[in-house]
Every structure is written in C-alpha cells, then in structure tokens.
Amino acid sequence: MTHAVRPAGDPPDRPDALLVIGQGYVGLPLAMAAVEAGFTVVGFDTDDGRVKRLEAGTSFVDDVSDETLGRALATGRYRPTTEDALCAGFDVAVIDVPTPLHDGQPHLAHVEAAAAMVARHLRPGATVVLESTTYPGTTEELVRPILEEGSGLLAGEDFFLGYSPERIDPGNVTWDLKSTPKVVSGIDAASLSAVAAFYGRLVDTTVPVSGTREAELTKLLENTFRHVNVALVNELAMFAGELGIDIWEAIDAASTKPFGYMRFTPGPGVGGHCLPVDPSYLSWKVRRSLGRSFRFVELANDVNAHMPDYVVGRLVTAFNRQGRAVRGSRVLILGLAYKKNTGDAREAPGTVIVDHLVALGAEVRVADPHLADLEGVDVVELNEAELTTADAVIVVTDHDCFDYDLVRRHARLVLDTRNRLDGPNVERL
Ligand SMILES: NC(=O)c1ccc[n+]([C@@H]2O[C@H](COP(=O)([O-])OP(=O)(O)OC[C@H]3O[C@@H](n4cnc5c(N)ncnc54)[C@H](O)[C@@H]3O)[C@@H](O)[C@H]2O)c1
C-alpha cells in the first residue's frame, strides 16, 4: 500500500461539496438540510428506482416533502445519482446505508460497499463520517482500513474520519435534524473538529465525545434503553390484563411523577429499522468480544417479539367469548406502519399479526392511508361499510388521521393496542 506523504492539515474552512451515500430515511433529510445550508450535494444511492423518483421530485420519506425536494433540485446544488463517477470531488462524505441483521448477526456489507466507493474518490483533506447505526468499533476496525486501502491515504494524517449517530425521529414534529443535538466524534482531535465543524453548519447543537466507540455506543444505548423499557411495559400489560388491572391508568398515574420516571406505553410489538435491530448489534458485540450474553437485550427481544402473538391470542379469546372462530371471520387492521403518522412498514409488527390471522383462516383487510402500496394485503379505506362488515377491528397503529369516532360507532368489536378508544365494544391491550 502506498501512502500519500501530504498531511491533511486543517480541514477546509468552508467545505462545500458533500457526498451522502444512501438516500433513505436518514440520508435524504441530511442531503436536504445541507443544500439549505449552502452545500453542493451529491446523493448517491444504488437503488435506481429511488433515484429516479428523487430526480422527478417525488419524496418517499415522510419528513421530506415534495416541496422541499423540489426546492433543493431547483437550486441546482442537489444531484441524486446512481453513478459512481459523479461522487468524485467531495469535501465531506457521509455514509447513511442500512445496517440490518442477517440471521441475527450484524450485516455490514452495505457499509463496506459504501466505504469502498468513498475510498475510490477520497482526496487529502476530506472528511468521512459514518452515520449508520452499528456496533462500537465499526468506524475504526471496519471502515478505516477499507478507506485507507482503497485510497492509499492514511486516516488522521491525510483525511479526517469520524462517527456521528443519527437521531432522526420520523413523524416527530417537535424535534428535527436541526434542533436535535448531534453527537459527534473523530478518530483523533483533528477529525473530531472537522466532523464538529461540518455538523455545526447543519444543527443547532453538537455534542462532542472523546472517541468513535463512545459515539457508536451512544446510539445503541439510546435504542436499547427504549427497547428494554417498551418490553417492560409490554410484559406488565400482559400481566395486568390477566390480573384485571388497567395498565393504562397505572401508566398515566405514574407519569405524574415529576422525576425518576419516564413514560413508555405498551403496544403490538416493536418495528422499524431501529428497535428490532440495533440492540442486537450491541449484544452481538458483547458476545463476540467478551463471550457473555447481554441478558437485558435478549429478554427484551423475547418479550417484544411475542407481542404480535399475544395480540392475536387476545382476539381469539374475545371471539371465543362470542362463540365464534377466527376462521372465516373478517378482521380490519387499522394502521400497519410500525409508527404512527408515518408510512414506514419495515419490520412492522402489524404484518406479523396479519400473517398469523391469515394463517388462522381470517379474511384480513388493512386501512392505512400512510402506506401507498402494500404487497399481499387487501388495502381498503376506513369507512362505515368496512367497519360494519368486519367481525373485529384491531387498532395496530393509531395514526391521527383515523376517524376514531366512526370506529367507536360502527365497529362490532375493537381490540385497541394503543389505548386510543373506549366504550362497550372496545377491548384494550
Ligand atoms: N430510519 C430511522 O429512523 C433511523 C434513525 C437513526 C439511524 N438510522 C440508521 O441509519 C442507517 C440508514 O437507515 P435508513 O432508515 O436511512 O435506511 P433506508 O433503507 O431508508 O436507506 C438506505 C439507503 O441506502 C441505499 N444503499 C444501500 N447500499 C448502498 C450503497 N452501497 N451505496 C449507496 N446506497 C446504498 C439503499 O438503496 C437505501 O436507499 C441505518 O444504519 C439505520 O439503522 C435510521
């Protein structure tokens, strides 16, 4: 391997060319914010269909409106592309590609491919940031060698390298990319200051931490904390149900405590790209490096993964009380996205509920105005006819756009997993 002898020196005072690899839920909002802050942005993605939609001004990310995308395209400073050659010439490259699990193990092939692509175009003085959620050590142990070998440059000497976890919360209207503090890190002090300077132009507050591992762990800590607490209330909800105690009232009451308590609510299970995945990156790392099991994560996985089964079991019991079977019944699912007011159905527990009900012989229909196309399910509008012809309605995701009064008035039986409804025809989780 040959190394450039030129030290990186200081990062450019005002880096202007940004390359964002991955134009999904995380990469696209970042690209939009950077265009607004004055950067020239290349948004590279391997998904041709996605790039074509972006070029046509159609956003598939809830938090980025077509208007925002159109504005960015109109500046002439945003270029979505699948072309490797257009990625050259960046001052800063940010990697926002998926980090899924395959057979329960971290699958970092997308990060590796993105890093290899960045390496081909890396120039002295540039800054590379990994934002994808991953286990501690990825930036330095996986990304760094790929960048160095592919470019012939040395991290810390020729280019800057860091990690900054993304905290974007789709559908959250209070906290956005700009107002949410951004944790930043680098492999050394110069890299930290390059990474902090870049994000300082996009967000109100940067939070520096001393190393990339600490920044990587920060993201996993945040999501594992949520995962474990959601599992806690889910398990409590199942016990409270059997004990005849109203869990929702207890949660409301506990939430009046002004200190030492944080509100989490039960539901039909966890979904999306984060909670079902990220804690397992941490437990995998603990097992691989220390040979120990991260029991909290494993227990939370177990409880949360069981929730769709539990919901179906509750419907079976409710039908049983009425002397009817699931086989041959019609069930209307309200909301299939994993999160309210979003159109993201990745790893959504609602799809597991649908599959179980179909396997039991039910005719399942789904109403979710946030989801444009759903393969393999009958998508219907929520209206009086759908409600009156359904034997049961399950509120899986409580989008604000649903007419809950209509549901209350016309549904024969409602199984509400979100505490959105009450009434004699409503059974809550
Ligand atoms: N969605 C969230 O709310 C959220 C929040 C915080 C962190 N994250 C993390 O951010 C990362 C990205 O998540 P996302 O939700 O944006 O995923 P996404 O699937 O919405 O987008 C990722 C994009 O990367 C593209 N891609 C895959 N391999 C590529 C490659 N080699 N080169 C270029 N593009 C490639 C895909 O085609 C896709 O469009 C993940 O690690 C995720 O865990 C997600």
Tab-separated table of C-alpha atoms and ligand atoms in Angstrom:
chain	number	residue	atom	x	y	z
A	1	MET	CA	0.000	0.000	0.000
A	2	THR	CA	1.344	3.447	-0.814
A	3	HIS	CA	0.581	6.383	1.389
A	4	ALA	CA	0.417	9.993	0.402
A	5	VAL	CA	3.059	11.947	2.277
A	6	ARG	CA	0.971	15.095	2.421
A	7	PRO	CA	-0.549	15.676	5.856
A	8	ALA	CA	-4.228	16.518	5.937
A	9	GLY	CA	-3.558	19.764	7.739
A	10	ASP	CA	-6.662	21.658	8.673
A	11	PRO	CA	-9.973	20.776	7.083
A	12	PRO	CA	-11.138	23.355	4.523
A	13	ASP	CA	-12.622	26.347	6.396
A	14	ARG	CA	-15.828	26.004	4.472
A	15	PRO	CA	-16.216	22.609	2.897
A	16	ASP	CA	-18.743	22.955	0.147
A	17	ALA	CA	-19.071	19.651	-1.627
A	18	LEU	CA	-20.963	16.955	0.263
A	19	LEU	CA	-21.455	13.353	-0.787
A	20	VAL	CA	-24.222	11.459	1.016
A	21	ILE	CA	-24.185	7.717	0.403
A	22	GLY	CA	-27.685	6.298	0.854
A	23	GLN	CA	-30.740	8.466	0.142
A	24	GLY	CA	-33.197	6.870	2.547
A	25	TYR	CA	-34.905	7.963	5.760
A	26	VAL	CA	-31.605	9.277	7.143
A	27	GLY	CA	-29.577	10.282	4.079
A	28	LEU	CA	-32.271	12.240	2.274
A	29	PRO	CA	-33.127	14.645	5.140
A	30	LEU	CA	-29.388	15.211	5.658
A	31	ALA	CA	-28.946	15.998	1.963
A	32	MET	CA	-31.869	18.453	2.092
A	33	ALA	CA	-30.514	20.207	5.197
A	34	ALA	CA	-27.078	20.508	3.601
A	35	VAL	CA	-28.470	22.031	0.402
A	36	GLU	CA	-30.312	24.541	2.551
A	37	ALA	CA	-27.063	25.327	4.402
A	38	GLY	CA	-25.317	26.096	1.102
A	39	PHE	CA	-23.573	22.822	0.268
A	40	THR	CA	-23.475	21.267	-3.163
A	41	VAL	CA	-24.752	17.756	-2.532
A	42	VAL	CA	-24.456	14.521	-4.446
A	43	GLY	CA	-26.940	11.971	-3.081
A	44	PHE	CA	-25.625	8.575	-4.165
A	45	ASP	CA	-27.841	5.523	-3.928
A	46	THR	CA	-27.654	2.106	-5.535
A	47	ASP	CA	-31.445	1.894	-5.873
A	48	ASP	CA	-32.197	3.105	-9.378
A	49	GLY	CA	-35.949	3.379	-8.756
A	50	ARG	CA	-35.392	5.536	-5.696
A	51	VAL	CA	-33.009	7.858	-7.515
A	52	LYS	CA	-35.410	8.217	-10.455
A	53	ARG	CA	-38.201	9.220	-8.073
A	54	LEU	CA	-35.916	11.754	-6.414
A	55	GLU	CA	-34.913	13.185	-9.777
A	56	ALA	CA	-38.602	13.531	-10.584
A	57	GLY	CA	-39.154	15.430	-7.324
A	58	THR	CA	-41.103	12.680	-5.543
A	59	SER	CA	-40.071	12.060	-1.969
A	60	PHE	CA	-40.776	8.714	-0.292
A	61	VAL	CA	-39.629	9.959	3.114
A	62	ASP	CA	-42.402	11.398	5.288
A	63	ASP	CA	-40.232	14.113	6.787
A	64	VAL	CA	-39.130	15.431	3.389
A	65	SER	CA	-41.981	16.970	1.439
A	66	ASP	CA	-42.051	17.051	-2.351
A	67	GLU	CA	-41.859	20.811	-1.996
A	68	THR	CA	-38.594	20.639	-0.023
A	69	LEU	CA	-37.156	18.166	-2.527
A	70	GLY	CA	-38.294	20.337	-5.434
A	71	ARG	CA	-36.667	23.375	-3.847
A	72	ALA	CA	-33.386	21.502	-3.412
A	73	LEU	CA	-33.426	20.287	-7.029
A	74	ALA	CA	-34.227	23.792	-8.247
A	75	THR	CA	-31.077	25.207	-6.609
A	76	GLY	CA	-29.019	23.037	-8.972
A	77	ARG	CA	-26.981	22.020	-5.916
A	78	TYR	CA	-28.660	18.669	-5.268
A	79	ARG	CA	-27.933	15.747	-7.551
A	80	PRO	CA	-29.383	12.317	-6.749
A	81	THR	CA	-27.488	9.651	-8.663
A	82	THR	CA	-26.527	6.019	-9.054
A	83	GLU	CA	-23.360	6.949	-10.904
A	84	ASP	CA	-20.109	6.287	-9.127
A	85	ALA	CA	-18.221	8.805	-11.263
A	86	LEU	CA	-20.377	11.698	-10.032
A	87	CYS	CA	-19.234	11.058	-6.467
A	88	ALA	CA	-15.742	12.434	-7.000
A	89	GLY	CA	-14.677	15.784	-5.615
A	90	PHE	CA	-16.316	15.824	-2.183
A	91	ASP	CA	-15.027	17.677	0.867
A	92	VAL	CA	-17.219	15.640	3.217
A	93	ALA	CA	-18.712	12.173	2.662
A	94	VAL	CA	-21.404	10.821	4.976
A	95	ILE	CA	-22.393	7.146	4.924
A	96	ASP	CA	-26.110	6.504	5.572
A	97	VAL	CA	-26.674	2.965	4.329
A	98	PRO	CA	-28.697	0.210	6.018
A	99	THR	CA	-27.237	-1.920	8.790
A	100	PRO	CA	-29.673	-4.824	9.093
A	101	LEU	CA	-29.372	-8.185	10.804
A	102	HIS	CA	-28.953	-11.355	8.769
A	103	ASP	CA	-29.737	-14.485	10.759
A	104	GLY	CA	-29.425	-12.416	13.932
A	105	GLN	CA	-25.925	-11.159	13.028
A	106	PRO	CA	-24.846	-7.643	12.004
A	107	HIS	CA	-24.789	-7.361	8.236
A	108	LEU	CA	-22.315	-4.666	7.250
A	109	ALA	CA	-21.996	-5.393	3.542
A	110	HIS	CA	-23.691	-2.065	2.668
A	111	VAL	CA	-21.283	-0.121	4.889
A	112	GLU	CA	-18.331	-1.972	3.373
A	113	ALA	CA	-19.506	-1.251	-0.173
A	114	ALA	CA	-20.137	2.420	0.656
A	115	ALA	CA	-16.711	2.786	2.274
A	116	ALA	CA	-15.045	1.173	-0.755
A	117	MET	CA	-16.832	3.632	-3.022
A	118	VAL	CA	-15.783	6.602	-0.865
A	119	ALA	CA	-12.197	5.299	-0.870
A	120	ARG	CA	-12.064	5.366	-4.660
A	121	HIS	CA	-12.749	9.113	-4.636
A	122	LEU	CA	-11.086	10.135	-1.378
A	123	ARG	CA	-8.772	13.118	-1.565
A	124	PRO	CA	-6.332	14.501	1.026
A	125	GLY	CA	-8.055	16.928	3.389
A	126	ALA	CA	-11.524	15.378	3.014
A	127	THR	CA	-13.706	14.250	5.923
A	128	VAL	CA	-15.566	10.939	6.079
A	129	VAL	CA	-18.351	10.328	8.586
A	130	LEU	CA	-20.233	7.120	9.255
A	131	GLU	CA	-23.805	7.730	10.469
A	132	SER	CA	-25.267	4.230	10.057
A	133	THR	CA	-26.131	2.639	13.368
A	134	THR	CA	-23.640	-0.069	14.239
A	135	TYR	CA	-21.666	-1.794	17.000
A	136	PRO	CA	-18.806	0.035	18.750
A	137	GLY	CA	-15.584	-0.353	16.817
A	138	THR	CA	-17.033	-0.308	13.291
A	139	THR	CA	-15.594	3.067	12.264
A	140	GLU	CA	-12.057	2.244	13.305
A	141	GLU	CA	-11.943	-1.512	12.724
A	142	LEU	CA	-14.005	-1.865	9.553
A	143	VAL	CA	-14.392	1.477	7.780
A	144	ARG	CA	-10.925	2.882	8.387
A	145	PRO	CA	-8.958	0.014	6.769
A	146	ILE	CA	-11.287	-0.028	3.752
A	147	LEU	CA	-10.787	3.719	3.262
A	148	GLU	CA	-7.030	3.517	3.727
A	149	GLU	CA	-6.503	0.514	1.482
A	150	GLY	CA	-8.805	1.782	-1.238
A	151	SER	CA	-7.345	5.297	-1.327
A	152	GLY	CA	-3.719	4.840	-0.367
A	153	LEU	CA	-4.268	7.626	2.179
A	154	LEU	CA	-3.951	7.485	5.957
A	155	ALA	CA	-6.756	8.372	8.327
A	156	GLY	CA	-5.698	11.085	10.732
A	157	GLU	CA	-2.809	12.059	8.502
A	158	ASP	CA	-4.308	12.508	5.060
A	159	PHE	CA	-8.018	12.616	5.760
A	160	PHE	CA	-10.398	13.008	8.687
A	161	LEU	CA	-12.662	10.247	9.917
A	162	GLY	CA	-15.473	10.173	12.457
A	163	TYR	CA	-18.783	8.763	13.538
A	164	SER	CA	-21.961	10.673	14.287
A	165	PRO	CA	-25.127	8.766	15.192
A	166	GLU	CA	-28.337	9.874	13.530
A	167	ARG	CA	-31.231	10.639	15.867
A	168	ILE	CA	-33.834	11.426	13.282
A	169	ASP	CA	-37.305	10.518	14.538
A	170	PRO	CA	-39.698	10.132	11.605
A	171	GLY	CA	-43.023	11.840	12.234
A	172	ASN	CA	-41.727	13.889	15.170
A	173	VAL	CA	-42.892	17.454	14.599
A	174	THR	CA	-41.142	18.894	17.658
A	175	TRP	CA	-37.582	17.690	17.172
A	176	ASP	CA	-35.989	17.689	13.755
A	177	LEU	CA	-32.495	17.277	12.395
A	178	LYS	CA	-31.607	20.888	13.166
A	179	SER	CA	-32.964	21.147	16.693
A	180	THR	CA	-31.900	17.704	17.939
A	181	PRO	CA	-28.408	17.808	19.479
A	182	LYS	CA	-25.943	15.842	17.331
A	183	VAL	CA	-23.301	13.662	18.944
A	184	VAL	CA	-20.020	13.940	17.038
A	185	SER	CA	-16.740	12.078	17.252
A	186	GLY	CA	-13.472	11.550	15.418
A	187	ILE	CA	-10.595	9.118	15.460
A	188	ASP	CA	-8.420	11.948	16.854
A	189	ALA	CA	-8.747	15.605	17.851
A	190	ALA	CA	-8.372	16.956	14.309
A	191	SER	CA	-11.005	14.562	12.965
A	192	LEU	CA	-13.349	15.487	15.809
A	193	SER	CA	-13.029	19.153	14.991
A	194	ALA	CA	-13.585	18.515	11.260
A	195	VAL	CA	-16.716	16.458	11.984
A	196	ALA	CA	-17.994	19.001	14.534
A	197	ALA	CA	-17.382	21.883	12.111
A	198	PHE	CA	-19.361	20.122	9.378
A	199	TYR	CA	-22.404	19.413	11.561
A	200	GLY	CA	-22.112	22.843	13.168
A	201	ARG	CA	-23.392	24.213	9.867
A	202	LEU	CA	-26.465	21.970	9.920
A	203	VAL	CA	-27.613	21.647	13.519
A	204	ASP	CA	-28.098	23.955	16.497
A	205	THR	CA	-26.011	21.912	18.949
A	206	THR	CA	-23.160	19.459	18.537
A	207	VAL	CA	-22.153	17.193	21.415
A	208	PRO	CA	-18.528	16.084	21.091
A	209	VAL	CA	-17.460	12.788	22.641
A	210	SER	CA	-13.910	11.578	23.005
A	211	GLY	CA	-13.914	8.681	20.548
A	212	THR	CA	-15.850	6.953	17.802
A	213	ARG	CA	-16.655	3.945	20.031
A	214	GLU	CA	-18.333	6.204	22.566
A	215	ALA	CA	-20.405	7.783	19.799
A	216	GLU	CA	-21.322	4.368	18.371
A	217	LEU	CA	-22.317	3.148	21.823
A	218	THR	CA	-24.384	6.306	22.442
A	219	LYS	CA	-26.792	5.374	19.653
A	220	LEU	CA	-27.062	1.762	20.811
A	221	LEU	CA	-27.590	2.879	24.403
A	222	GLU	CA	-30.445	5.171	23.348
A	223	ASN	CA	-32.215	2.487	21.363
A	224	THR	CA	-31.535	-0.316	23.825
A	225	PHE	CA	-32.974	1.894	26.583
A	226	ARG	CA	-36.183	2.296	24.584
A	227	HIS	CA	-36.306	-1.357	23.632
A	228	VAL	CA	-35.931	-2.541	27.228
A	229	ASN	CA	-38.463	-0.080	28.602
A	230	VAL	CA	-41.006	-0.906	25.915
A	231	ALA	CA	-40.523	-4.598	26.773
A	232	LEU	CA	-41.046	-3.802	30.452
A	233	VAL	CA	-44.431	-2.172	29.879
A	234	ASN	CA	-45.396	-4.825	27.331
A	235	GLU	CA	-44.793	-7.603	29.835
A	236	LEU	CA	-46.569	-5.596	32.508
A	237	ALA	CA	-49.528	-5.056	30.164
A	238	MET	CA	-49.892	-8.818	29.692
A	239	PHE	CA	-49.799	-9.471	33.447
A	240	ALA	CA	-52.089	-6.539	34.253
A	241	GLY	CA	-54.581	-7.825	31.694
A	242	GLU	CA	-54.693	-11.209	33.412
A	243	LEU	CA	-54.925	-9.586	36.835
A	244	GLY	CA	-57.808	-7.396	35.716
A	245	ILE	CA	-55.865	-4.171	36.319
A	246	ASP	CA	-55.955	-1.212	33.940
A	247	ILE	CA	-52.296	-0.791	32.889
A	248	TRP	CA	-53.045	2.447	31.037
A	249	GLU	CA	-54.418	4.099	34.128
A	250	ALA	CA	-51.373	2.998	36.109
A	251	ILE	CA	-49.067	4.397	33.407
A	252	ASP	CA	-50.956	7.721	33.402
A	253	ALA	CA	-50.722	7.903	37.168
A	254	ALA	CA	-47.014	7.001	37.255
A	255	SER	CA	-46.364	9.639	34.608
A	256	THR	CA	-47.451	12.365	37.010
A	257	LYS	CA	-44.250	11.785	38.966
A	258	PRO	CA	-42.114	14.766	38.057
A	259	PHE	CA	-38.788	12.929	38.498
A	260	GLY	CA	-37.320	9.443	38.195
A	261	TYR	CA	-39.944	8.049	35.830
A	262	MET	CA	-40.195	8.110	32.056
A	263	ARG	CA	-43.378	7.220	30.235
A	264	PHE	CA	-43.375	4.215	27.895
A	265	THR	CA	-46.527	2.600	26.602
A	266	PRO	CA	-47.317	-0.968	25.570
A	267	GLY	CA	-48.198	-1.899	22.011
A	268	PRO	CA	-48.434	-4.704	19.472
A	269	GLY	CA	-44.645	-5.128	19.285
A	270	VAL	CA	-41.727	-3.088	18.022
A	271	GLY	CA	-40.873	-2.365	14.395
A	272	GLY	CA	-38.852	-0.183	12.101
A	273	HIS	CA	-35.174	-0.110	11.405
A	274	CYS	CA	-34.080	0.579	14.974
A	275	LEU	CA	-35.602	-1.239	17.937
A	276	PRO	CA	-35.843	-4.735	16.457
A	277	VAL	CA	-32.278	-4.440	15.145
A	278	ASP	CA	-29.929	-2.088	16.979
A	279	PRO	CA	-29.890	-3.722	20.450
A	280	SER	CA	-28.839	-6.960	18.768
A	281	TYR	CA	-25.787	-5.188	17.338
A	282	LEU	CA	-24.810	-4.438	20.925
A	283	SER	CA	-25.490	-7.927	22.276
A	284	TRP	CA	-23.590	-9.403	19.302
A	285	LYS	CA	-20.592	-7.194	20.108
A	286	VAL	CA	-20.704	-8.114	23.803
A	287	ARG	CA	-20.898	-11.823	22.978
A	288	ARG	CA	-18.163	-11.677	20.344
A	289	SER	CA	-15.732	-9.552	22.341
A	290	LEU	CA	-16.470	-10.706	25.889
A	291	GLY	CA	-18.126	-14.084	25.390
A	292	ARG	CA	-21.053	-13.015	27.566
A	293	SER	CA	-24.746	-12.636	26.906
A	294	PHE	CA	-26.417	-9.250	27.208
A	295	ARG	CA	-29.409	-10.544	29.125
A	296	PHE	CA	-31.485	-7.362	29.125
A	297	VAL	CA	-31.376	-7.206	25.332
A	298	GLU	CA	-32.212	-10.865	24.916
A	299	LEU	CA	-35.118	-10.657	27.344
A	300	ALA	CA	-36.449	-7.508	25.671
A	301	ASN	CA	-36.178	-9.162	22.231
A	302	ASP	CA	-38.102	-12.125	23.561
A	303	VAL	CA	-40.917	-10.081	25.138
A	304	ASN	CA	-41.302	-7.637	22.245
A	305	ALA	CA	-41.191	-10.360	19.585
A	306	HIS	CA	-44.000	-12.174	21.401
A	307	MET	CA	-46.399	-9.205	21.323
A	308	PRO	CA	-47.965	-9.847	17.869
A	309	ASP	CA	-48.777	-13.410	19.038
A	310	TYR	CA	-50.259	-12.011	22.193
A	311	VAL	CA	-52.489	-9.608	20.238
A	312	VAL	CA	-53.764	-12.452	18.051
A	313	GLY	CA	-54.337	-14.531	21.199
A	314	ARG	CA	-56.402	-11.710	22.691
A	315	LEU	CA	-58.569	-11.630	19.563
A	316	VAL	CA	-59.008	-15.399	19.670
A	317	THR	CA	-60.136	-15.119	23.308
A	318	ALA	CA	-62.517	-12.244	22.517
A	319	PHE	CA	-64.047	-14.227	19.632
A	320	ASN	CA	-64.277	-17.281	21.850
A	321	ARG	CA	-66.375	-15.335	24.337
A	322	GLN	CA	-68.782	-14.613	21.472
A	323	GLY	CA	-68.786	-18.296	20.438
A	324	ARG	CA	-67.104	-17.618	17.122
A	325	ALA	CA	-63.907	-18.713	15.405
A	326	VAL	CA	-61.193	-16.702	13.719
A	327	ARG	CA	-61.521	-18.986	10.675
A	328	GLY	CA	-63.999	-17.389	8.315
A	329	SER	CA	-64.097	-14.090	10.184
A	330	ARG	CA	-63.280	-10.723	8.677
A	331	VAL	CA	-60.738	-8.588	10.546
A	332	LEU	CA	-59.960	-4.974	9.743
A	333	ILE	CA	-56.491	-3.786	10.773
A	334	LEU	CA	-56.139	-0.053	11.405
A	335	GLY	CA	-52.588	1.106	10.734
A	336	LEU	CA	-49.805	-1.150	9.545
A	337	ALA	CA	-46.845	1.252	9.640
A	338	TYR	CA	-44.662	0.488	12.638
A	339	LYS	CA	-45.013	4.051	13.856
A	340	LYS	CA	-47.966	6.414	13.963
A	341	ASN	CA	-48.270	9.130	11.332
A	342	THR	CA	-45.548	7.559	9.191
A	343	GLY	CA	-45.595	5.338	6.108
A	344	ASP	CA	-42.740	3.100	7.238
A	345	ALA	CA	-43.771	-0.558	7.437
A	346	ARG	CA	-40.302	-2.058	7.833
A	347	GLU	CA	-40.291	-4.873	10.409
A	348	ALA	CA	-43.780	-3.707	11.407
A	349	PRO	CA	-45.415	-5.973	13.996
A	350	GLY	CA	-48.733	-5.434	12.189
A	351	THR	CA	-47.505	-7.555	9.290
A	352	VAL	CA	-46.846	-10.429	11.707
A	353	ILE	CA	-50.377	-10.018	13.091
A	354	VAL	CA	-51.797	-10.076	9.557
A	355	ASP	CA	-49.825	-13.236	8.686
A	356	HIS	CA	-50.976	-15.025	11.852
A	357	LEU	CA	-54.615	-14.127	11.277
A	358	VAL	CA	-54.466	-15.210	7.644
A	359	ALA	CA	-52.848	-18.491	8.728
A	360	LEU	CA	-55.755	-18.986	11.123
A	361	GLY	CA	-58.210	-18.562	8.256
A	362	ALA	CA	-59.347	-14.963	8.736
A	363	GLU	CA	-60.024	-12.567	5.887
A	364	VAL	CA	-57.823	-9.611	6.742
A	365	ARG	CA	-58.159	-6.117	5.361
A	366	VAL	CA	-55.920	-3.179	6.169
A	367	ALA	CA	-56.631	0.548	6.321
A	368	ASP	CA	-53.517	2.726	6.365
A	369	PRO	CA	-53.608	5.970	4.375
A	370	HIS	CA	-49.883	6.480	5.012
A	371	LEU	CA	-48.894	3.374	3.089
A	372	ALA	CA	-49.082	3.741	-0.663
A	373	ASP	CA	-48.539	0.170	-1.784
A	374	LEU	CA	-48.740	-2.926	0.342
A	375	GLU	CA	-47.940	-6.212	-1.291
A	376	GLY	CA	-50.096	-9.188	-0.430
A	377	VAL	CA	-52.720	-7.363	1.660
A	378	ASP	CA	-56.142	-6.015	0.836
A	379	VAL	CA	-55.896	-2.292	1.390
A	380	VAL	CA	-59.213	-0.547	1.996
A	381	GLU	CA	-60.463	2.826	3.086
A	382	LEU	CA	-61.705	3.267	6.608
A	383	ASN	CA	-65.439	3.807	6.199
A	384	GLU	CA	-68.734	2.736	7.682
A	385	ALA	CA	-69.172	-0.211	5.298
A	386	GLU	CA	-65.752	-1.645	6.163
A	387	LEU	CA	-66.425	-1.254	9.866
A	388	THR	CA	-69.872	-2.820	9.870
A	389	THR	CA	-68.813	-5.801	7.749
A	390	ALA	CA	-65.776	-6.578	9.912
A	391	ASP	CA	-66.192	-9.018	12.790
A	392	ALA	CA	-63.383	-7.220	14.590
A	393	VAL	CA	-61.183	-4.180	14.196
A	394	ILE	CA	-57.639	-4.168	15.572
A	395	VAL	CA	-56.041	-0.778	16.160
A	396	VAL	CA	-52.395	-1.615	15.487
A	397	THR	CA	-51.047	1.859	14.678
A	398	ASP	CA	-53.042	4.831	15.897
A	399	HIS	CA	-52.497	7.321	13.086
A	400	ASP	CA	-54.050	10.691	13.920
A	401	CYS	CA	-55.858	10.759	10.574
A	402	PHE	CA	-58.255	7.926	11.504
A	403	ASP	CA	-61.815	8.848	12.427
A	404	TYR	CA	-61.942	7.101	15.810
A	405	ASP	CA	-65.459	8.255	16.475
A	406	LEU	CA	-66.587	6.430	13.335
A	407	VAL	CA	-64.804	3.313	14.574
A	408	ARG	CA	-66.410	3.567	18.010
A	409	ARG	CA	-69.864	3.954	16.497
A	410	HIS	CA	-69.768	1.227	13.855
A	411	ALA	CA	-67.304	-1.482	14.827
A	412	ARG	CA	-68.734	-4.604	16.442
A	413	LEU	CA	-65.590	-5.375	18.399
A	414	VAL	CA	-62.415	-3.295	18.680
A	415	LEU	CA	-59.138	-4.634	20.014
A	416	ASP	CA	-57.209	-1.453	20.739
A	417	THR	CA	-53.473	-1.967	21.246
A	418	ARG	CA	-52.817	1.775	21.632
A	419	ASN	CA	-55.378	2.996	24.148
A	420	ARG	CA	-56.998	5.269	21.613
A	421	LEU	CA	-60.634	4.254	22.140
A	422	ASP	CA	-63.034	3.290	24.863
A	423	GLY	CA	-66.592	2.031	25.004
A	424	PRO	CA	-68.534	-1.201	25.476
A	425	ASN	CA	-67.335	-2.618	22.138
A	426	VAL	CA	-63.666	-1.819	22.884
A	427	GLU	CA	-61.123	-4.118	24.465
A	428	ARG	CA	-57.772	-2.599	25.258
A	429	LEU	CA	-54.375	-4.251	25.456
B	1	LIG	N1	-34.853	5.400	9.835
B	1	LIG	C1	-34.531	5.910	11.013
B	1	LIG	O1	-35.371	6.440	11.703
B	1	LIG	C2	-33.096	5.857	11.514
B	1	LIG	C3	-32.756	6.672	12.608
B	1	LIG	C4	-31.459	6.683	13.053
B	1	LIG	C5	-30.494	5.869	12.445
B	1	LIG	N2	-30.845	5.059	11.404
B	1	LIG	C6	-29.772	4.256	10.795
B	1	LIG	O2	-29.328	4.913	9.607
B	1	LIG	C7	-28.940	3.950	8.639
B	1	LIG	C8	-29.743	4.156	7.367
B	1	LIG	O3	-31.115	3.929	7.673
B	1	LIG	P1	-32.282	4.419	6.737
B	1	LIG	O4	-33.513	4.315	7.569
B	1	LIG	O5	-31.938	5.707	6.100
B	1	LIG	O6	-32.268	3.254	5.632
B	1	LIG	P2	-33.030	3.293	4.223
B	1	LIG	O7	-33.179	1.865	3.825
B	1	LIG	O8	-34.212	4.187	4.276
B	1	LIG	O9	-31.979	3.993	3.252
B	1	LIG	C9	-30.741	3.467	2.977
B	1	LIG	C10	-30.452	3.690	1.505
B	1	LIG	O10	-29.139	3.232	1.258
B	1	LIG	C11	-29.112	2.666	-0.044
B	1	LIG	N3	-27.924	1.834	-0.163
B	1	LIG	C12	-27.692	0.581	0.270
B	1	LIG	N4	-26.422	0.217	-0.005
B	1	LIG	C13	-25.845	1.265	-0.630
B	1	LIG	C14	-24.545	1.513	-1.141
B	1	LIG	N5	-23.593	0.611	-1.041
B	1	LIG	N6	-24.313	2.697	-1.721
B	1	LIG	C15	-25.287	3.625	-1.812
B	1	LIG	N7	-26.524	3.467	-1.334
B	1	LIG	C16	-26.797	2.291	-0.742
B	1	LIG	C17	-30.432	1.950	-0.160
B	1	LIG	O11	-30.795	1.745	-1.511
B	1	LIG	C18	-31.371	2.919	0.553
B	1	LIG	O12	-31.986	3.819	-0.334
B	1	LIG	C19	-29.146	2.595	9.298
B	1	LIG	O13	-27.962	2.189	9.893
B	1	LIG	C20	-30.175	2.883	10.357
B	1	LIG	O14	-30.104	1.968	11.420
B	1	LIG	C21	-32.120	5.053	10.914
